[in-house]
JSON list of C-alpha atoms in Angstrom, two decimals:
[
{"chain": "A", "resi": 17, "resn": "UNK", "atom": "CA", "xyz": [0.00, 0.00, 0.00]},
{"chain": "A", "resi": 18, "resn": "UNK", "atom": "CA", "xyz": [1.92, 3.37, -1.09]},
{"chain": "A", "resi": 19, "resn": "UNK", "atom": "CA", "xyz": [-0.96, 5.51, -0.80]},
{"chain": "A", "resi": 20, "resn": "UNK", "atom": "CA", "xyz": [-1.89, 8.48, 1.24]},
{"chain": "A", "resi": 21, "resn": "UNK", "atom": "CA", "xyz": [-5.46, 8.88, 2.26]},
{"chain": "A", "resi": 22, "resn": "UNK", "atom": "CA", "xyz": [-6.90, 12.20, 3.23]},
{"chain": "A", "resi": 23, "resn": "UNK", "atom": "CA", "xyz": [-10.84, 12.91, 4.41]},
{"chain": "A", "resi": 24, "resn": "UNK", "atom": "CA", "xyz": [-12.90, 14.97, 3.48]},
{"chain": "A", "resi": 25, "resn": "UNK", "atom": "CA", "xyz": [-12.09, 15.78, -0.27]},
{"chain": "A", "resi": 26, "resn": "UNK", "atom": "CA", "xyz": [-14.24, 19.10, 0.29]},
{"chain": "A", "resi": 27, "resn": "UNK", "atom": "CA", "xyz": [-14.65, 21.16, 3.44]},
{"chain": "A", "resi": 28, "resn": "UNK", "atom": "CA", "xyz": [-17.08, 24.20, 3.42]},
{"chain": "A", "resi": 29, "resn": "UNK", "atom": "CA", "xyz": [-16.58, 25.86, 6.95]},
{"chain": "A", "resi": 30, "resn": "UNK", "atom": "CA", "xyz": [-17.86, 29.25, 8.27]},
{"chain": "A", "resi": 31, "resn": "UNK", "atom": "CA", "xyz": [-15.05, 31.33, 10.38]},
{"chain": "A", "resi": 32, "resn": "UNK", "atom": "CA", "xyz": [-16.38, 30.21, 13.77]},
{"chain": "A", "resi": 33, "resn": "UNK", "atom": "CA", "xyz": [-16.63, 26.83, 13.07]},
{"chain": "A", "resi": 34, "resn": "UNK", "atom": "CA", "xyz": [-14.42, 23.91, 14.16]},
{"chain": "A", "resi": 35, "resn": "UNK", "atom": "CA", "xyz": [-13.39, 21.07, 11.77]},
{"chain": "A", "resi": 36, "resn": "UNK", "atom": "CA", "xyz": [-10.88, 18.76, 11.26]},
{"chain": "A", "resi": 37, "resn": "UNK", "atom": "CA", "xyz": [-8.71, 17.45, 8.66]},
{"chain": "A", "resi": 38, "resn": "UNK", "atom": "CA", "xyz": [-7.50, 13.49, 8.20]},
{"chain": "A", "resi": 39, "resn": "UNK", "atom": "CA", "xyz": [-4.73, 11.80, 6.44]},
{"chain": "A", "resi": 40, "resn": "UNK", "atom": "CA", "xyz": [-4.15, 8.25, 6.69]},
{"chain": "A", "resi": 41, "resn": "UNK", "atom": "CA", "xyz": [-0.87, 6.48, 5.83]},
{"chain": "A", "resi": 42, "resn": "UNK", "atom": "CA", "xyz": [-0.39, 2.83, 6.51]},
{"chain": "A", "resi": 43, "resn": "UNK", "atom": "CA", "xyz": [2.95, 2.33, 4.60]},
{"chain": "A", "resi": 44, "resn": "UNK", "atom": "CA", "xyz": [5.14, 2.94, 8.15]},
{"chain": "A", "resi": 45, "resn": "UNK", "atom": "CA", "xyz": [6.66, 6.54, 7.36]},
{"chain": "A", "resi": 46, "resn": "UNK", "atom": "CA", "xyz": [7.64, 8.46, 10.69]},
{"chain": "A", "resi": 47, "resn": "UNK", "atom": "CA", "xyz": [7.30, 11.14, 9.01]},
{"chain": "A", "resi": 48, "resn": "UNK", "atom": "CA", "xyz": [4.25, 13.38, 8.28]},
{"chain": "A", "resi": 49, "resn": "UNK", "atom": "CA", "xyz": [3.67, 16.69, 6.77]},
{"chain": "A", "resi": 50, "resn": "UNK", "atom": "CA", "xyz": [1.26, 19.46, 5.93]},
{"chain": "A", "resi": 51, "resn": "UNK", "atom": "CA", "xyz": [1.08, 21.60, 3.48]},
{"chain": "A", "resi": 52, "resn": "UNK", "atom": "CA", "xyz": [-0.98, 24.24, 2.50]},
{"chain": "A", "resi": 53, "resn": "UNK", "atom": "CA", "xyz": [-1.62, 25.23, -1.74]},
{"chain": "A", "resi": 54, "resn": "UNK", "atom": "CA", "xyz": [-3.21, 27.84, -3.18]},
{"chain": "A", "resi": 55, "resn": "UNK", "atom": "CA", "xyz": [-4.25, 28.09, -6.67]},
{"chain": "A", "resi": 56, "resn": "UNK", "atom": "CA", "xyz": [-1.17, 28.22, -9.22]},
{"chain": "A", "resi": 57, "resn": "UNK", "atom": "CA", "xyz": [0.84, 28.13, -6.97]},
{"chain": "A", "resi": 58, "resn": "UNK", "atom": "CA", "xyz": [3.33, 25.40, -5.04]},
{"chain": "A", "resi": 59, "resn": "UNK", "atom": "CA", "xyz": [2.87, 23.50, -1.57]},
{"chain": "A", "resi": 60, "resn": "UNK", "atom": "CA", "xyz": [4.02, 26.01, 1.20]},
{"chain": "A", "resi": 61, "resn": "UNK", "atom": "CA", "xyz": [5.18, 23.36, 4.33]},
{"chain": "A", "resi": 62, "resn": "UNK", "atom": "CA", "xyz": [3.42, 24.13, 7.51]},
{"chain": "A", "resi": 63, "resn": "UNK", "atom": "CA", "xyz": [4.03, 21.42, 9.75]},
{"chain": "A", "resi": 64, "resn": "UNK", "atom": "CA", "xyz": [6.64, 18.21, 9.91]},
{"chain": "A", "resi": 65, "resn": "UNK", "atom": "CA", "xyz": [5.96, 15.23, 12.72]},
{"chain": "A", "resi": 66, "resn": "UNK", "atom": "CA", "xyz": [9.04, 13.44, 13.14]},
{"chain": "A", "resi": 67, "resn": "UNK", "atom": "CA", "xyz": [8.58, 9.87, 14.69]},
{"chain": "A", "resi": 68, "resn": "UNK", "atom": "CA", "xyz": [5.20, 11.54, 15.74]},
{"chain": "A", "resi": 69, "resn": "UNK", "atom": "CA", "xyz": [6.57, 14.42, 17.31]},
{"chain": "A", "resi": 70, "resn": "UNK", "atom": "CA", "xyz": [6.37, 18.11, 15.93]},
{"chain": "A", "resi": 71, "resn": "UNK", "atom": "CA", "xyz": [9.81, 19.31, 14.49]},
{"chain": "A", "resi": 72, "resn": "UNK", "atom": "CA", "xyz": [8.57, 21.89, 11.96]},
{"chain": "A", "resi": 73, "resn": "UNK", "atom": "CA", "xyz": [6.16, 24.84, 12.44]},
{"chain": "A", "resi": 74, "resn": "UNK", "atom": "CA", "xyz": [6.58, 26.92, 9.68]},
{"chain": "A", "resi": 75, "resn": "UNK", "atom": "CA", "xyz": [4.87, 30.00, 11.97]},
{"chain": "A", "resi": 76, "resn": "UNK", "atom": "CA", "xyz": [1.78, 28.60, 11.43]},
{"chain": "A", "resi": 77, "resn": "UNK", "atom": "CA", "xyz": [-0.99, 31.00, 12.63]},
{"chain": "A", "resi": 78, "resn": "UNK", "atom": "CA", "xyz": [-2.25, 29.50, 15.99]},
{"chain": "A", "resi": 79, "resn": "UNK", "atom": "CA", "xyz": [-5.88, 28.91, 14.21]},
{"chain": "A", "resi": 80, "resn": "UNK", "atom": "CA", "xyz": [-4.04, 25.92, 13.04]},
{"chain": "A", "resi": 81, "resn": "UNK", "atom": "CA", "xyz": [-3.21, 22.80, 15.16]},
{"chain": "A", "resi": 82, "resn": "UNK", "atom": "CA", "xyz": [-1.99, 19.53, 13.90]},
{"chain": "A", "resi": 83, "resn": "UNK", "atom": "CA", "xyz": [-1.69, 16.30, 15.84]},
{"chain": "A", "resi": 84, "resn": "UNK", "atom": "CA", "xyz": [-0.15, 13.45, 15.18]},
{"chain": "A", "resi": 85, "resn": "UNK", "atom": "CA", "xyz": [-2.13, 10.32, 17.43]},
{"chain": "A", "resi": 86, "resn": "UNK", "atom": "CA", "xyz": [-0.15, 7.44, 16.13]},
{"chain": "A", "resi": 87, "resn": "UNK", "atom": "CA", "xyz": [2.67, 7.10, 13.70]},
{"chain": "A", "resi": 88, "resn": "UNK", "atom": "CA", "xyz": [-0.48, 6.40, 11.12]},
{"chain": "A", "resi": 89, "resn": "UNK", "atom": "CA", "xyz": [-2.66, 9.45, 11.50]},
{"chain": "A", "resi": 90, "resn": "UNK", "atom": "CA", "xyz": [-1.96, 13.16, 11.16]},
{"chain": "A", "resi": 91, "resn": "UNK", "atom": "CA", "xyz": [-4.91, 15.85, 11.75]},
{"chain": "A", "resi": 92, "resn": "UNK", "atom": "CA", "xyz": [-4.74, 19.29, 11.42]},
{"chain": "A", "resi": 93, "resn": "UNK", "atom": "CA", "xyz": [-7.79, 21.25, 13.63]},
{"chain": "A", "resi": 94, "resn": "UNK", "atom": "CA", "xyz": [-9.06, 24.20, 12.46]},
{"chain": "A", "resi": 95, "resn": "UNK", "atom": "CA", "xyz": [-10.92, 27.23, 14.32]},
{"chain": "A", "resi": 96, "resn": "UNK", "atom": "CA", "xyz": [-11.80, 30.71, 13.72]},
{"chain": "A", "resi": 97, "resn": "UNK", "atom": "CA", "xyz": [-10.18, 30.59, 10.27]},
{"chain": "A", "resi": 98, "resn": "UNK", "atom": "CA", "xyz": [-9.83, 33.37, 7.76]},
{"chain": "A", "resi": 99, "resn": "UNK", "atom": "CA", "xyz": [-11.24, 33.49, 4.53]},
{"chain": "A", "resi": 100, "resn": "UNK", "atom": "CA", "xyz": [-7.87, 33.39, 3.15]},
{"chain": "A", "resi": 101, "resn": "UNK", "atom": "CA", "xyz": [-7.16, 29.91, 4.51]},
{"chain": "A", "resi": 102, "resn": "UNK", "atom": "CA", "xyz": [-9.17, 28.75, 1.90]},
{"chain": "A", "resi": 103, "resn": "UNK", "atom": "CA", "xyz": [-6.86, 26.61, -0.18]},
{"chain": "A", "resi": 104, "resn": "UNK", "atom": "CA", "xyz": [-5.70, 23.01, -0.49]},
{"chain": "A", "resi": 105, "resn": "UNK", "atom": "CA", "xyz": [-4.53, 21.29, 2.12]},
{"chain": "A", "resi": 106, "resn": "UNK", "atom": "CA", "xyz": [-1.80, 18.78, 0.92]},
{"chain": "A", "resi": 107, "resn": "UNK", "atom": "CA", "xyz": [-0.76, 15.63, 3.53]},
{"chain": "A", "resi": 108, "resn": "UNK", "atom": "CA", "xyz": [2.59, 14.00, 2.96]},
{"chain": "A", "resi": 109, "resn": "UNK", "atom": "CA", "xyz": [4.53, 11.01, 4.39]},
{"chain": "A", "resi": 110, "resn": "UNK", "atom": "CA", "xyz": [8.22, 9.85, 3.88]},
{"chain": "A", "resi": 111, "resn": "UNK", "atom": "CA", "xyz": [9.96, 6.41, 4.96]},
{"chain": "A", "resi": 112, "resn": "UNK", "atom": "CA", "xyz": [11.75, 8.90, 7.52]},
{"chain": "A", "resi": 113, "resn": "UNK", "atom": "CA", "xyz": [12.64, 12.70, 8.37]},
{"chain": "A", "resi": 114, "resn": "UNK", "atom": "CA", "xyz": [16.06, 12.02, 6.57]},
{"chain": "A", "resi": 115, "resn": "UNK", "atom": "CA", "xyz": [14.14, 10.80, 3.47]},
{"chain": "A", "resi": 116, "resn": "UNK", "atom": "CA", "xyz": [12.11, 14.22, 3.32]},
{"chain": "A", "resi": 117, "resn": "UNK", "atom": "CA", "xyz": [13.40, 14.55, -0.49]},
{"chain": "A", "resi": 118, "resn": "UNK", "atom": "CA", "xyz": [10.91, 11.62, -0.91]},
{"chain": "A", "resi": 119, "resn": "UNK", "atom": "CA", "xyz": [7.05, 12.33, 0.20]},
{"chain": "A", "resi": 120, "resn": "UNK", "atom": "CA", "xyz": [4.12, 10.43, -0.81]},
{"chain": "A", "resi": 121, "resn": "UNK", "atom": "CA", "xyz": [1.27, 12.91, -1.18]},
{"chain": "A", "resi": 122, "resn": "UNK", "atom": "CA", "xyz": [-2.41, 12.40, -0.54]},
{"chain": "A", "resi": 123, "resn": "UNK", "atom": "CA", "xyz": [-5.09, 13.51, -3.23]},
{"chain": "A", "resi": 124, "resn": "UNK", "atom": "CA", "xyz": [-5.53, 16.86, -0.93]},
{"chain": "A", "resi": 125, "resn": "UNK", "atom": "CA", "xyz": [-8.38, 18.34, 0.81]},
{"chain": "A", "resi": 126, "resn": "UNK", "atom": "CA", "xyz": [-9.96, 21.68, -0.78]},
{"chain": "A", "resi": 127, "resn": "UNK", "atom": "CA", "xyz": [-11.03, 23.87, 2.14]},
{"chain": "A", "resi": 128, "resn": "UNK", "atom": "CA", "xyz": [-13.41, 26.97, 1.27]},
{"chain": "A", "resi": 129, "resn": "UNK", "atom": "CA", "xyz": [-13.87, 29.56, 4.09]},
{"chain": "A", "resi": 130, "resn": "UNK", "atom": "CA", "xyz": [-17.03, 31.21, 4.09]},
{"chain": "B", "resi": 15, "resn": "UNK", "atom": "CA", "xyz": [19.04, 30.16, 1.19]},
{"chain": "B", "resi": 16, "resn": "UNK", "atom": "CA", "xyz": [17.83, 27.28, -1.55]},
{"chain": "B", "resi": 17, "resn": "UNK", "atom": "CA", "xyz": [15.91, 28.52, -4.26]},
{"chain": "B", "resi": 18, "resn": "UNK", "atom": "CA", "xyz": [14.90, 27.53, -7.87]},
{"chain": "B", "resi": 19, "resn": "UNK", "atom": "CA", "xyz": [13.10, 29.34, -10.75]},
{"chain": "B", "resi": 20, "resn": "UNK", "atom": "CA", "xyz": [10.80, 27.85, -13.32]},
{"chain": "B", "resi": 21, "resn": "UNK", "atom": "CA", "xyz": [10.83, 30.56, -16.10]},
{"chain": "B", "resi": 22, "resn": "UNK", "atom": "CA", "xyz": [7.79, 28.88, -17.72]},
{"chain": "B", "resi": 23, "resn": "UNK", "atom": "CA", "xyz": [4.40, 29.43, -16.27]},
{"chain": "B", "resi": 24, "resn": "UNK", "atom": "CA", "xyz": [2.52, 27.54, -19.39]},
{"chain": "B", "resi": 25, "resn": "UNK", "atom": "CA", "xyz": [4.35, 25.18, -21.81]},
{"chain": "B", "resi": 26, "resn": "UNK", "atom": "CA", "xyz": [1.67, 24.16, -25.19]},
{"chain": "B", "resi": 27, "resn": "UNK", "atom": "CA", "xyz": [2.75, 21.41, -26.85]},
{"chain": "B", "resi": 28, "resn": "UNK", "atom": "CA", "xyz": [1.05, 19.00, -29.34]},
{"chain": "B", "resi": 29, "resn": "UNK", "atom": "CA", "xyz": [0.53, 14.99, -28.55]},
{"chain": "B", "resi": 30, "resn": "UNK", "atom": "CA", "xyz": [3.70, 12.92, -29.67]},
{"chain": "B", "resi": 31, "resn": "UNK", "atom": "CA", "xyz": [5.69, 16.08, -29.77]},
{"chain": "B", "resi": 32, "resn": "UNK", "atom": "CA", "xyz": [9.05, 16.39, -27.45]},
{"chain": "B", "resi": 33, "resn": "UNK", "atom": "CA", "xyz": [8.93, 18.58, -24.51]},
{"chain": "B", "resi": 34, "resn": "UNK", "atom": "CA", "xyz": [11.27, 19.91, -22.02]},
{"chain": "B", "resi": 35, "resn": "UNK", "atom": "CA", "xyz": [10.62, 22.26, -18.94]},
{"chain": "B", "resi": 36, "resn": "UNK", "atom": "CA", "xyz": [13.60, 24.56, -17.44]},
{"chain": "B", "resi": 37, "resn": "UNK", "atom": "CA", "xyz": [14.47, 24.52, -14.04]},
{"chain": "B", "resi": 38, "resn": "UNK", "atom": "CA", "xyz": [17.27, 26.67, -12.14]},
{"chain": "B", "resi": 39, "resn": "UNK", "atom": "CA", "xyz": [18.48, 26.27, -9.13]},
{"chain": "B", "resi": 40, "resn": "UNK", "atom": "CA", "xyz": [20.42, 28.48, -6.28]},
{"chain": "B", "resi": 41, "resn": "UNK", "atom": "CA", "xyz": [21.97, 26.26, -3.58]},
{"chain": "B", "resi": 42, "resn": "UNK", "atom": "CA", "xyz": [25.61, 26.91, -2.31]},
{"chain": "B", "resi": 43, "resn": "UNK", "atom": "CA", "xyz": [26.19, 23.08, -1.89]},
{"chain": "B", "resi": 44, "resn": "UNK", "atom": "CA", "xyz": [25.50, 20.06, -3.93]},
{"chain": "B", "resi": 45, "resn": "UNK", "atom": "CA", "xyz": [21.88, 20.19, -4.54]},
{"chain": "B", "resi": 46, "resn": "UNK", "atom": "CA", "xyz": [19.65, 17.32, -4.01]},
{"chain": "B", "resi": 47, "resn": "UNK", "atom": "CA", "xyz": [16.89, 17.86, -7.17]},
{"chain": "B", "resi": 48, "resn": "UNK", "atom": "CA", "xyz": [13.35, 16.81, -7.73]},
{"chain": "B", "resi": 49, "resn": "UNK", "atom": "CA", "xyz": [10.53, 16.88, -10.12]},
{"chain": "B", "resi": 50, "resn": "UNK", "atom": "CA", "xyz": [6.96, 16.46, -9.03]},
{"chain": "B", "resi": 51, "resn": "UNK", "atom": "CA", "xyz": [4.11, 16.31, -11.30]},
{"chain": "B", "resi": 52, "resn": "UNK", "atom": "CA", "xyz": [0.23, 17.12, -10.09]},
{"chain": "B", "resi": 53, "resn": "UNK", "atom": "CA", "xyz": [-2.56, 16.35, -11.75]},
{"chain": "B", "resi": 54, "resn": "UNK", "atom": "CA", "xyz": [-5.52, 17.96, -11.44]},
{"chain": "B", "resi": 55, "resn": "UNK", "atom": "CA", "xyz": [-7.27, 17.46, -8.12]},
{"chain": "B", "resi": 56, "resn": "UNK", "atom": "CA", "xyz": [-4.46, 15.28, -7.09]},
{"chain": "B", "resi": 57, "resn": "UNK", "atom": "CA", "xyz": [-1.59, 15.53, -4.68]},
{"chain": "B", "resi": 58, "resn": "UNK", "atom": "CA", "xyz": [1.90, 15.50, -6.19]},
{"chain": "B", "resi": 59, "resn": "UNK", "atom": "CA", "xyz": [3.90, 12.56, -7.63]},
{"chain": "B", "resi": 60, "resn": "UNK", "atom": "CA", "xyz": [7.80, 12.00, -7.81]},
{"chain": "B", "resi": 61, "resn": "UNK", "atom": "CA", "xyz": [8.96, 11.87, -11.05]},
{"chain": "B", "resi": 62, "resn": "UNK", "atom": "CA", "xyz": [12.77, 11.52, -10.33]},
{"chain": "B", "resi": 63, "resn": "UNK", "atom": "CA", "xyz": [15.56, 13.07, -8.43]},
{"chain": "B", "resi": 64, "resn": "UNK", "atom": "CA", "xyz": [19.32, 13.64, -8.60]},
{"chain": "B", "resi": 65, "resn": "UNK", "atom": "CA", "xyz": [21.11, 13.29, -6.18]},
{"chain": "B", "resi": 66, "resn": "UNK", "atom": "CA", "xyz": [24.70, 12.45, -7.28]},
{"chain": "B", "resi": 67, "resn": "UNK", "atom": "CA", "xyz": [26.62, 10.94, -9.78]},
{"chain": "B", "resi": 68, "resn": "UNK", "atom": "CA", "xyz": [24.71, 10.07, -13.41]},
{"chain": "B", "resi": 69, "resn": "UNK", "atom": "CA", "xyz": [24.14, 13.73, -14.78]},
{"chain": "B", "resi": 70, "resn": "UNK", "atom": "CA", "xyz": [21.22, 11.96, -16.77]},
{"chain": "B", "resi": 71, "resn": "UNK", "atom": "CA", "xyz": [18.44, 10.89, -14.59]},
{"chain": "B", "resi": 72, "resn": "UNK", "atom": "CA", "xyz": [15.89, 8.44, -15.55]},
{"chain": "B", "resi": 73, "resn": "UNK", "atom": "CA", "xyz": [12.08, 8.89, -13.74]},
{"chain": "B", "resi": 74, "resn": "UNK", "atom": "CA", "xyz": [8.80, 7.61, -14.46]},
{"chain": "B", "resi": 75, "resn": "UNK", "atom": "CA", "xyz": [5.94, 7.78, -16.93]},
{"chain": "B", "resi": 76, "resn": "UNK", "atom": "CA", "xyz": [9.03, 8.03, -19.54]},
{"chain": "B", "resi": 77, "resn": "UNK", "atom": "CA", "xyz": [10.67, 11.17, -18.28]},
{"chain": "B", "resi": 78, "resn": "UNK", "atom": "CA", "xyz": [14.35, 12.20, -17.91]},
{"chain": "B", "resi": 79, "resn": "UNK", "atom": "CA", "xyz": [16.12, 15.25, -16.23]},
{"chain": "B", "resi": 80, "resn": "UNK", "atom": "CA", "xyz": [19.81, 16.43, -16.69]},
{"chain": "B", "resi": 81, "resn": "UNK", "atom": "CA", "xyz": [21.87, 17.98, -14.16]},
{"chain": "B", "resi": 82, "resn": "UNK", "atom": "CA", "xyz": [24.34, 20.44, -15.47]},
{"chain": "B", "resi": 83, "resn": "UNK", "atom": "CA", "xyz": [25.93, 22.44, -12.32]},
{"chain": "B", "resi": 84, "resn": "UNK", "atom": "CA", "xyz": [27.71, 24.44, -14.98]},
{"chain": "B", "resi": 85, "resn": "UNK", "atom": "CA", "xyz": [24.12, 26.55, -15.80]},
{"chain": "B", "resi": 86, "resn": "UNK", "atom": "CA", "xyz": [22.15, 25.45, -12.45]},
{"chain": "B", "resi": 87, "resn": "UNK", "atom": "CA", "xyz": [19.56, 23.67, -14.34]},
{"chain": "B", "resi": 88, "resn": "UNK", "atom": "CA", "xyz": [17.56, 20.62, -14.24]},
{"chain": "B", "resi": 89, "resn": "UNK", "atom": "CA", "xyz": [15.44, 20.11, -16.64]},
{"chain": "B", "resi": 90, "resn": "UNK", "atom": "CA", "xyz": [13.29, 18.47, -17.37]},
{"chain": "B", "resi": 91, "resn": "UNK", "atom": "CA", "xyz": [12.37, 15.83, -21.09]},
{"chain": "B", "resi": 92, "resn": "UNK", "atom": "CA", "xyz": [10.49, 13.98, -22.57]},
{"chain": "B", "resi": 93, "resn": "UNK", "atom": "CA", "xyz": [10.57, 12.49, -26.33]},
{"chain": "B", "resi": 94, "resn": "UNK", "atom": "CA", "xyz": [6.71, 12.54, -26.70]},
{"chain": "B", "resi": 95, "resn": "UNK", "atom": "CA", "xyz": [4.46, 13.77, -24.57]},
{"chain": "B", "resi": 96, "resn": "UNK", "atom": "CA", "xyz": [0.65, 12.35, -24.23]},
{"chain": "B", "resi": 97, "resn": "UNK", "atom": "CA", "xyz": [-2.68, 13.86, -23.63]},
{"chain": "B", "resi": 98, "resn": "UNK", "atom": "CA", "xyz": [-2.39, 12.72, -20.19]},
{"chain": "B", "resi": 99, "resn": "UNK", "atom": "CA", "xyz": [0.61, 14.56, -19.39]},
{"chain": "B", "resi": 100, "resn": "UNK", "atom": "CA", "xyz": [-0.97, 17.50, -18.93]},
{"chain": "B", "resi": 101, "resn": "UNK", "atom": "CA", "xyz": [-0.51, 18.69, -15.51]},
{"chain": "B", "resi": 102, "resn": "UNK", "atom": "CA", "xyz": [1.30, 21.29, -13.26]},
{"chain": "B", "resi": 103, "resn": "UNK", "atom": "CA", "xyz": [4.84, 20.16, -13.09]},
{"chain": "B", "resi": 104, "resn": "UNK", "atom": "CA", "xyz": [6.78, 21.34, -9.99]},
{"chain": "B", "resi": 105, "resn": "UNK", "atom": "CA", "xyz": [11.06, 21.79, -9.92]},
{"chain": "B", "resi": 106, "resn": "UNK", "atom": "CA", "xyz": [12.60, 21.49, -6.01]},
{"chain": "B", "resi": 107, "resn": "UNK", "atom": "CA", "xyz": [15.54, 21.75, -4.19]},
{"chain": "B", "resi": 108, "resn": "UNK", "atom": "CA", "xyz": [16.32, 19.93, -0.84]},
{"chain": "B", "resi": 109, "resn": "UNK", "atom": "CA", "xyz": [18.64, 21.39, 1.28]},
{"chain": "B", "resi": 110, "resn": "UNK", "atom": "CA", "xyz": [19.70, 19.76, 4.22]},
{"chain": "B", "resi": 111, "resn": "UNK", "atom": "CA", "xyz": [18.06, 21.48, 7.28]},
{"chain": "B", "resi": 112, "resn": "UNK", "atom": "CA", "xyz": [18.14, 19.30, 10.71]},
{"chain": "B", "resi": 113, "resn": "UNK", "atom": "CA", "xyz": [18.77, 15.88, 9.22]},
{"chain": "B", "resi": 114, "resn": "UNK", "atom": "CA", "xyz": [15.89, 16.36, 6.85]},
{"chain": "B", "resi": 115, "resn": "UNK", "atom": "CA", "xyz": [15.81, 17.14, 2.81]},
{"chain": "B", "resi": 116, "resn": "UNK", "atom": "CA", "xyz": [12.66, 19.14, 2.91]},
{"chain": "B", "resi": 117, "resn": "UNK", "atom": "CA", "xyz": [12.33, 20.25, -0.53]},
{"chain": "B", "resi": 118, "resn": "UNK", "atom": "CA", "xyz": [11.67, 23.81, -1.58]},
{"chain": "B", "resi": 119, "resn": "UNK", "atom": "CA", "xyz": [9.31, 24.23, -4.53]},
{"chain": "B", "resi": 120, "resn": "UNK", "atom": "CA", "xyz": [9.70, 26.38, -8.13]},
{"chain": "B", "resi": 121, "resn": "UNK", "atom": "CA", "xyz": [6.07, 27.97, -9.09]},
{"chain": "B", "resi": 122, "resn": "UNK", "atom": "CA", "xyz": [5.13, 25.16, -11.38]},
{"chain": "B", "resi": 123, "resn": "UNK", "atom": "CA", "xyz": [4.94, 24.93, -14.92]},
{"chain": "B", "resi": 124, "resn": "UNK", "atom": "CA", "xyz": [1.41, 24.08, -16.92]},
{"chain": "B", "resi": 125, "resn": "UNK", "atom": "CA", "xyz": [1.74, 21.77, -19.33]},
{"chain": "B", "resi": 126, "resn": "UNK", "atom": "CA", "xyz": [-0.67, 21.64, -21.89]},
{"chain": "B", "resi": 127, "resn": "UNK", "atom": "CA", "xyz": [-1.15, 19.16, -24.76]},
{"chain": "B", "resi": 128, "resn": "UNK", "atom": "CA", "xyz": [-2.73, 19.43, -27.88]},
{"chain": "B", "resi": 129, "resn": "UNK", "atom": "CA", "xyz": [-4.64, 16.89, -29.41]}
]
């Protein structure tokens, strides 16, 4: 299984909801990632979890806030976002953080802000 | 600081014709290189990387990239393209920062084929 799983496809949220975003991997990376892409333009990294701990926050706004459960599961929470949040939201795993050149991406999750 | 430069923001080409996509690079060291390709609506795939050694890299889906540190480029080929190439094509550079290679990503180049 080399594939990267990521629920829900779509997310519609107002800007004082709460929601959260899922991405599966079940190939044993211990490493995880979010990114965050707008349109035309590449993945910006937010977030790394290194053998499920956080090693990378890219000054993510606080509005943000991943968690990383089990070396299988990565979430990213979201409250009181911005309109400008709206984007795709990109998951990524690699065999290890020293093997970060190599990330299996999930299919994304596009997140409109209302 | 790593940085790379896709001059190309849409490449037209027509199916079965050869393509090739620029990339430069800025890194101080020996650069580890990448191309990713996304498809619409997708996530991004690894079509190869460099990392040493053979200038002339061979990837998937039939593409090749050559490293020439003499003009900071990687770019990438290939000898026909076909309908479903078309996709966003993104150049990066991983520098080491902390024991990791996180790449840093060009803007992306559209392809776009022509029946």
């Amino acid at each position: 299984d080399t594939e990267v799983t990521q629920t829900p496809k779509h997310l519609v949220m107002g800007m004082t909801n709460k929601k959260s975003l899922k991405c599966e991997q079940h190939m044993g990376h211990r490493a995880m990632y979010w990114y965050k892409q707008k349109a035309k333009k590449p993945p910006e990294l937010m977030f790394v979890y290194s053998y499920e701990k956080l090693s990378i926050n890219e000054s993510v706004p606080s509005r943000f806030s991943p968690e990383c459960p089990n070396s299988s599961l990565l979430n990213l929470h979201l409250h009181a976002l911005q309109p400008e949040d709206s984007a795709l939201y990109l998951c990524a795993s690699s065999q290890t953080p020293a093997s970060s050149y190599e990330q299996y991406f999930g299919p994304g999750t596009r997140l409109t802000v209302t | 600081a790593q940085s790379v430069t896709q001059p190309d923001i849409h490449i037209t080409v027509s199916e079965g014709a050869s393509l090739e996509l620029r990339c430069n690079y800025s890194y101080g060291a020996t650069p580890y290189l990448f191309w990713y390709v996304q498809s619409p609506g997708q996530g991004l795939q690894l079509l190869l990387k460099y990392f040493s050694g053979d200038t002339l890299v061979q990837g998937i889906k039939g593409f090749e990239a050559e490293f020439k540190r003499s003009q900071s480029s990687f770019n990438l080929r290939k000898p026909s393209v076909h309908w479903s190439d078309a996709a966003e094509y993104f150049c990066a550079v991983g520098a080491r920062t902390g024991g990791s290679y996180i790449p840093t990503f060009g803007r992306g180049t559209s392809l776009i084929v022509h029946p």
